[in-house]
Amino acid sequence: MSLLEIKNLTVEFRTANGPFRAVDSVDMTVTAGELVAIVGESGSGKSVSMLAMMGLLPWTANITADKMEFDGKDLLRMSPKERRKIIGKDVSMIFQEPMSSLNPCYTVGFQIKEVLRQHTDLTRAERQARAVELMEQVGIPDPAKRLNVFPHQLSGGMSQRVMIAMALACKPKLLIADEPTTALDVTIQAQILDLLIDLQKTEGMALILITHDMGVVAETVERVNVQYAGQRVEQQEVNALFSNPHHPYTAALLAALPERATGRHLPTIPGVVPGQFDRPQGCLFSPRCEFADDHCRTKPPVAAGPELGKALCHRPLQQGVPQDQKEVSA
Amino acid sequence: MSAPILSATDLRRHFEVKSGLFGGTNTVRALDGASFELVPGRTLAVVGESGCGKSTLANLVTMIDTPTSGTFTIDGQDIQPGDELKDKVLRAKVQIVFQNPYGSLNPRQTIGKILMEPLLLNRPEISAEERERRAREMVELVGLRPEHFNRYPHMFSGGQRQRIAVARALMLEPEILVLDEPVSALDLSIQSQVLNLLTDLQDKFNLAYLFISHDLSVVRHFADDVIVMYLGKPVEQGAKDEVFENPRHPYTKALLSATPMADPARRQERIKLEGELPSPLNVPVGCAFNPRCWKATEECRNKRPDMSDGSHRFACFHPENGDN
Ligand SMILES: Nc1ncnc2c1ncn2[C@@H]1O[C@H](COP(=O)(O)OP(=O)(O)OP(=O)(O)O)[C@@H](O)[C@H]1O
Ligand SMILES: Nc1ncnc2c1ncn2[C@@H]1O[C@H](COP(=O)(O)OP(=O)(O)O)[C@@H](O)[C@H]1O
Ligand code: SF4
Ligand code: SF4
Ligand SMILES: [Mg+2]
Ligand SMILES: [Mg+2]
């Protein structure tokens, strides 16, 4: 059974200029203990889709879904109070900027123990012991002493470790890491990624890694969801995704990677991601897609089968060659 | 290869900072001895982790800041520490493009105004008509559309704003362009557009680039030569292929191995660097890298290794693939 199951999730923000669709009919499944990535350019709805699931979006967000279940519990029909029992305990999240997620006024130890106080029945002494254990688990040297420091006394890498310790406090079944290493230097990034993967394996928790970095995806995850302009456009296992992308956007993105360059010029994707006012009628990628035809420009595509990476495309690619799907989606 | 347009010898920039309660001072060696050349038509990349002195170096080369010691020459003209750089002609030869395409453009000026301003300030002899002609030509050259001339920066995407910043930097016909993380804030699909533009402009104007980046994949594609810096000091420098294919300094090797490659088939065991970057206020004695280096010996903990000679240089007592 899947740990997390989301079907047809849409998030629309009310803005001064009218509604803005940040997440558009996204499906997502995660099984227990699994490692999944959501990859996409900035603004593609990666964070918003996860925040929607956790109930952490502001009131201006209008969230709809056919299904949103965590561990067999229906998140759509749950009261906010019931949801709070799950969020922060069974599901927890870490963010890109560790500094801004830690409260500067309290010691690191206080903040970890506060999470434990809210979500467990541990005694004071047990909370202290567990806090030390957590700091040790995330590789912070001299853990007992470091519990007494304030966030500003820690480097970027160390504060991200503290965030991870807090997220692990209640042994979550699912950890969502939103660009956890984007603000860090590469040698520190490598340490944090290794730590996360290590924890996913040893703790048996599922990990959703949100990133825009194809290198991080290639080196760390098993299954990948690719998002574009709020939609999930493809889903594949990582090796297949890189060797045989089925959605033209994925293919173009991979071709544009500098490490795949063969000449002085890199392949490019013309144009930019659509905004609030220029969302195309048919396929959202059609203004930039080299395979687009009139059908693409007028009719929104439906997802192909799993053998084609569920590509949201009228003409999914097979080894770079479009396979016409018009009959299916018409 | 043509003659260098800029040669720098042992450039240093130290900052005095207050430390402690008793008015003591401490020295931050933000840049501590860099020697290099910039050559027309070629790109020198400076790589290293945050705080290693990349931007400090950029500020010296662009004459925004002056070195504490060391010299450099631009086009044969000596620039000494403390020189008052009033020479507009010399200054105009070096221009800079910053990382943040949002912060570096005046939001109240149209693109046209932004592009014409450097000419207005530096070349008052050029007529208003000619100014506008050159600005409009530049708009086209960087791949923007003629109608963009009268628009404001907020109406542009990140990639377009970076094109505008490049266009502005080129208005004074510089010979050297310093690019401080020019594509780091851009999405992958936009990054390749801007890199291609920079390649074309380099070919067209025979520009020398000083390219600052922490992204080794971009550097590998874009640079001809590379300097790897650690805590204010170059630790390895040479032709890109030499440095990437045959890294001699352990830090270079660790940095390369920590960089994720977008190729799942090449998933490799990373070299795990223990520990954090030390504070630049507290640079370790001996080789600055020794607390994190898996090859460190007594010698490394006591003595600073000098930079070796030759075209591929490195500062290490026990280099990789060496005889020990
Ligand atoms: N004006 C200053 N006063 C004191 N210290 C400074 C000053 N400018 C820079 N430094 C210090 O010098 C070191 C090098 O700084 P620099 O900005 O060159 O780093 P960088 O390599 O560009 O880093 P990043 O990758 O984060 O941009 C840093 O430790 C920085 O804090
Ligand atoms: N509170 C909000 N109000 C309006 N728009 C928002 C809000 N939060 C996010 N958005 C917009 O939703 C889109 C998706 O955002 P996000 O999920 O954060 O992207 P990313 O994929 O980079 O994580 C973006 O265009 C963003 O500007
Ligand atoms: S539906 Fe058409 S335009 Fe859209 S990605 Fe597929 S081929 Fe390209
Ligand atoms: S000099 Fe010694 S400590 Fe420094 S990099 Fe070389 S081996 Fe490592
Ligand atoms: Mg995000
Ligand atoms: Mg900098």
Coordinates of C-alpha atoms in Angstrom, one line a residue, chain B residues 17-319:
Chain B
V17 CA 38.4 43.8 11.3
K18 CA 37.6 44.5 15.0
S19 CA 37.8 41.5 17.2
G20 CA 36.7 41.0 20.8
L21 CA 35.7 43.6 23.4
F22 CA 39.1 45.2 23.8
G23 CA 39.4 47.0 20.5
G24 CA 41.9 44.5 19.1
T25 CA 42.0 44.0 15.4
N26 CA 42.4 40.9 13.3
T27 CA 43.3 40.5 9.7
V28 CA 41.0 38.8 7.1
R29 CA 43.2 37.6 4.3
A30 CA 40.3 37.7 1.8
L31 CA 42.8 37.3 -1.1
D32 CA 46.3 36.2 -0.3
G33 CA 48.6 36.0 -3.3
A34 CA 47.0 35.4 -6.7
S35 CA 49.0 35.6 -10.0
F36 CA 47.4 35.1 -13.3
E37 CA 46.9 36.5 -16.8
L38 CA 43.8 37.4 -18.9
V39 CA 44.1 36.9 -22.6
P40 CA 41.9 38.3 -25.3
G41 CA 39.5 35.6 -26.6
R42 CA 40.1 33.4 -23.6
T43 CA 38.2 32.6 -20.4
L44 CA 39.9 32.2 -17.0
A45 CA 37.5 30.7 -14.4
V46 CA 37.9 31.2 -10.7
V47 CA 36.3 28.4 -8.7
G48 CA 36.0 27.7 -5.0
E49 CA 33.6 27.6 -2.1
S50 CA 31.9 30.6 -0.5
G51 CA 34.2 33.0 1.1
C52 CA 37.4 31.8 -0.7
G53 CA 38.0 35.3 -2.2
K54 CA 36.4 35.1 -5.7
S55 CA 34.4 38.3 -5.4
T56 CA 37.4 40.1 -3.7
L57 CA 39.5 39.2 -6.7
A58 CA 36.8 40.4 -9.1
N59 CA 36.6 43.8 -7.3
L60 CA 40.4 44.3 -7.7
V61 CA 40.4 43.5 -11.4
T62 CA 37.5 45.8 -12.0
M63 CA 39.2 48.5 -9.9
I64 CA 36.2 48.8 -7.6
D65 CA 38.7 48.1 -4.8
T66 CA 42.5 48.4 -4.6
P67 CA 45.0 45.7 -3.6
T68 CA 46.8 45.7 -0.3
S69 CA 49.9 44.5 -2.1
G70 CA 50.9 43.1 -5.4
T71 CA 50.6 44.7 -8.8
F72 CA 48.7 44.3 -12.0
T73 CA 49.0 45.8 -15.5
I74 CA 46.2 46.4 -17.9
D75 CA 47.2 46.9 -21.5
G76 CA 50.8 47.5 -20.4
Q77 CA 49.9 50.2 -17.8
D78 CA 51.0 49.5 -14.2
I79 CA 48.4 49.7 -11.4
Q80 CA 50.0 50.0 -8.0
P81 CA 48.4 49.5 -4.5
G82 CA 46.7 52.7 -3.5
D83 CA 46.7 54.2 -7.0
E84 CA 43.9 56.6 -7.4
L85 CA 42.2 55.2 -10.4
K86 CA 40.9 58.3 -12.1
D87 CA 41.8 57.2 -15.5
K88 CA 38.4 56.7 -17.1
V89 CA 39.9 55.2 -20.3
L90 CA 41.6 52.5 -18.3
R91 CA 38.6 51.8 -16.2
A92 CA 36.3 51.5 -19.2
K93 CA 38.4 48.6 -20.4
V94 CA 37.2 46.4 -17.6
Q95 CA 33.5 45.9 -17.0
I96 CA 31.6 43.5 -14.7
V97 CA 28.3 41.5 -14.7
F98 CA 26.9 40.5 -11.4
Q99 CA 25.1 37.4 -10.3
N100 CA 21.8 39.0 -9.4
P101 CA 19.9 40.1 -12.4
Y102 CA 17.3 41.6 -10.2
G103 CA 19.3 43.9 -8.0
S104 CA 21.8 45.2 -10.5
L105 CA 19.4 47.2 -12.7
N106 CA 17.8 50.6 -11.8
P107 CA 14.1 49.8 -11.7
R108 CA 13.2 53.4 -12.6
Q109 CA 15.1 53.5 -15.8
T110 CA 14.1 52.1 -19.2
I111 CA 16.4 49.6 -20.9
G112 CA 17.4 52.4 -23.3
K113 CA 18.4 54.7 -20.5
I114 CA 20.3 52.0 -18.7
L115 CA 22.3 51.3 -21.8
M116 CA 23.0 54.9 -22.7
E117 CA 24.0 56.0 -19.2
P118 CA 27.6 54.7 -19.3
L119 CA 28.2 56.6 -22.5
L120 CA 26.7 59.7 -21.1
L121 CA 29.0 59.6 -18.1
N122 CA 32.2 58.3 -19.7
R123 CA 32.0 59.6 -23.3
P124 CA 30.3 63.0 -23.2
E125 CA 31.8 63.7 -26.6
I126 CA 29.5 61.2 -28.2
S127 CA 26.2 62.9 -29.5
A128 CA 22.8 61.9 -28.1
E129 CA 21.9 60.5 -31.5
E130 CA 24.9 58.3 -31.7
R131 CA 24.3 57.2 -28.1
E132 CA 20.9 56.0 -28.9
R133 CA 22.0 54.3 -32.1
R134 CA 24.7 52.3 -30.2
A135 CA 22.2 51.3 -27.5
R136 CA 19.6 50.1 -30.0
E137 CA 22.3 48.1 -31.8
M138 CA 23.3 46.6 -28.5
V139 CA 19.7 45.6 -27.6
E140 CA 19.7 43.5 -30.8
L141 CA 23.2 42.1 -30.3
V142 CA 22.3 40.5 -27.0
G143 CA 19.1 39.0 -28.4
L144 CA 16.5 41.4 -27.1
R145 CA 13.8 42.9 -29.4
P146 CA 13.7 46.5 -30.6
E147 CA 10.5 47.2 -28.7
H148 CA 12.3 46.3 -25.4
F149 CA 14.2 49.6 -25.6
N150 CA 11.5 51.6 -23.8
R151 CA 10.5 49.0 -21.2
Y152 CA 11.5 48.8 -17.6
P153 CA 13.5 46.0 -15.9
H154 CA 10.6 44.6 -14.0
M155 CA 8.9 43.6 -17.2
F156 CA 11.7 41.2 -18.0
S157 CA 12.5 37.6 -17.0
G158 CA 15.7 36.7 -15.1
G159 CA 17.5 35.6 -18.3
Q160 CA 16.5 38.7 -20.2
R161 CA 17.7 40.9 -17.3
Q162 CA 21.0 39.2 -17.4
R163 CA 21.1 40.0 -21.1
I164 CA 20.5 43.6 -20.3
A165 CA 23.3 43.6 -17.7
V166 CA 25.7 42.1 -20.3
A167 CA 24.6 44.7 -22.8
R168 CA 25.2 47.5 -20.4
A169 CA 28.7 46.2 -19.6
L170 CA 29.5 46.1 -23.3
M171 CA 28.5 49.7 -24.0
L172 CA 31.9 51.1 -23.2
E173 CA 33.6 48.6 -25.5
P174 CA 35.6 46.9 -22.8
E175 CA 38.4 44.4 -23.4
I176 CA 37.9 42.5 -20.2
L177 CA 34.6 41.3 -18.9
V178 CA 34.4 40.1 -15.3
L179 CA 31.4 37.7 -14.9
D180 CA 30.7 37.1 -11.2
E181 CA 28.4 34.1 -11.1
P182 CA 26.5 35.3 -14.2
V183 CA 24.2 32.3 -14.6
S184 CA 23.9 31.0 -11.0
A185 CA 20.5 32.6 -10.4
L186 CA 19.1 31.4 -13.7
D187 CA 17.1 28.2 -14.4
L188 CA 18.8 25.5 -16.5
S189 CA 16.8 26.2 -19.6
I190 CA 17.7 29.9 -19.5
Q191 CA 21.3 29.3 -18.3
S192 CA 22.3 27.8 -21.7
Q193 CA 20.9 30.7 -23.6
V194 CA 23.0 33.2 -21.6
L195 CA 26.1 31.0 -21.9
N196 CA 25.8 30.8 -25.6
L197 CA 25.4 34.6 -25.8
L198 CA 28.6 35.1 -23.8
T199 CA 30.4 32.7 -26.1
D200 CA 29.2 34.6 -29.2
L201 CA 30.1 38.0 -27.8
Q202 CA 33.6 36.7 -26.8
D203 CA 34.2 35.6 -30.4
K204 CA 32.8 38.8 -31.9
F205 CA 34.8 41.2 -29.7
N206 CA 37.8 39.1 -28.8
L207 CA 37.0 39.7 -25.1
A208 CA 39.0 38.3 -22.2
Y209 CA 36.7 36.8 -19.6
L210 CA 37.3 36.4 -15.8
F211 CA 34.5 33.9 -15.0
I212 CA 33.6 33.4 -11.4
S213 CA 31.6 30.4 -10.6
H214 CA 31.0 27.7 -8.0
D215 CA 29.4 25.4 -10.6
L216 CA 32.1 23.1 -12.0
S217 CA 29.9 21.7 -14.7
V218 CA 29.4 25.2 -16.2
V219 CA 33.2 25.9 -15.8
R220 CA 34.1 22.7 -17.5
H221 CA 32.1 23.7 -20.5
F222 CA 32.9 27.4 -20.6
A223 CA 36.5 28.0 -19.4
D224 CA 39.9 27.7 -21.0
D225 CA 41.9 28.1 -17.9
V226 CA 41.0 27.6 -14.2
I227 CA 42.1 28.8 -10.8
V228 CA 41.0 26.8 -7.8
M229 CA 40.9 28.9 -4.6
Y230 CA 40.7 27.8 -1.0
L231 CA 40.5 30.4 1.9
G232 CA 41.9 33.3 -0.1
K233 CA 44.7 31.4 -1.8
P234 CA 44.9 29.8 -5.2
V235 CA 45.7 26.1 -4.6
E236 CA 45.8 24.9 -8.2
Q237 CA 45.8 26.6 -11.6
G238 CA 46.3 25.7 -15.2
A239 CA 44.6 24.8 -18.5
K240 CA 41.0 23.6 -17.8
D241 CA 41.6 20.1 -19.3
E242 CA 44.7 19.6 -17.2
V243 CA 43.1 20.7 -14.0
F244 CA 39.8 18.7 -14.6
E245 CA 41.4 15.6 -16.0
N246 CA 44.4 15.4 -13.8
P247 CA 43.8 17.3 -10.6
R248 CA 47.0 17.5 -8.5
H249 CA 45.7 19.3 -5.4
P250 CA 43.6 17.1 -3.0
Y251 CA 41.1 20.0 -2.6
T252 CA 40.6 20.2 -6.4
K253 CA 40.1 16.5 -6.4
A254 CA 37.6 16.6 -3.6
L255 CA 35.7 19.5 -5.1
L256 CA 35.4 17.6 -8.4
S257 CA 34.2 14.5 -6.7
A258 CA 31.6 16.3 -4.6
T259 CA 30.0 17.9 -7.7
P260 CA 27.0 15.9 -8.7
M261 CA 27.2 14.8 -12.3
A262 CA 23.9 14.6 -14.2
D263 CA 24.6 11.0 -15.3
P264 CA 23.2 8.2 -13.1
A265 CA 25.4 5.7 -14.9
R266 CA 28.5 7.4 -13.5
R267 CA 27.4 7.4 -9.9
Q268 CA 30.6 7.3 -8.1
E269 CA 31.9 7.0 -4.5
R270 CA 32.5 10.6 -3.4
I271 CA 35.6 11.6 -1.6
K272 CA 34.1 12.6 1.7
L273 CA 35.6 15.7 3.1
E274 CA 35.2 15.9 6.8
G275 CA 34.5 19.1 8.6
E276 CA 33.6 22.6 7.5
L277 CA 35.3 25.4 5.9
P278 CA 37.4 27.1 8.6
S279 CA 36.6 30.8 9.3
P280 CA 38.8 33.1 7.2
L281 CA 39.7 34.8 10.5
N282 CA 41.2 31.6 11.7
V283 CA 43.1 30.1 8.8
P284 CA 44.9 26.9 9.9
V285 CA 48.6 27.0 10.3
G286 CA 50.6 25.3 7.6
C287 CA 48.6 24.2 4.6
A288 CA 45.2 25.8 5.0
F289 CA 43.5 22.6 3.8
N290 CA 45.2 20.3 6.3
P291 CA 42.4 19.8 8.8
R292 CA 40.2 18.4 6.0
C293 CA 42.9 16.7 4.0
W294 CA 43.2 12.9 4.0
K295 CA 46.9 13.1 3.1
A296 CA 48.0 15.6 5.7
T297 CA 51.3 15.0 7.4
E298 CA 53.4 16.7 10.1
E299 CA 54.9 18.9 7.3
C300 CA 51.5 20.0 6.1
R301 CA 50.5 21.1 9.6
N302 CA 53.6 23.2 10.0
K303 CA 54.7 24.6 6.7
R304 CA 52.8 26.4 3.9
P305 CA 53.3 24.7 0.6
D306 CA 54.4 27.1 -2.2
M307 CA 52.9 27.2 -5.6
S308 CA 54.9 25.0 -8.0
D309 CA 56.2 26.3 -11.3
G310 CA 55.1 25.6 -14.9
S311 CA 51.8 25.9 -16.7
H312 CA 49.9 23.6 -14.4
R313 CA 50.7 24.8 -10.9
F314 CA 49.6 23.6 -7.5
A315 CA 50.5 24.2 -3.9
C316 CA 50.8 20.9 -2.1
F317 CA 53.5 18.7 -0.5
H318 CA 51.9 15.5 -1.5
P319 CA 50.1 16.1 -4.8

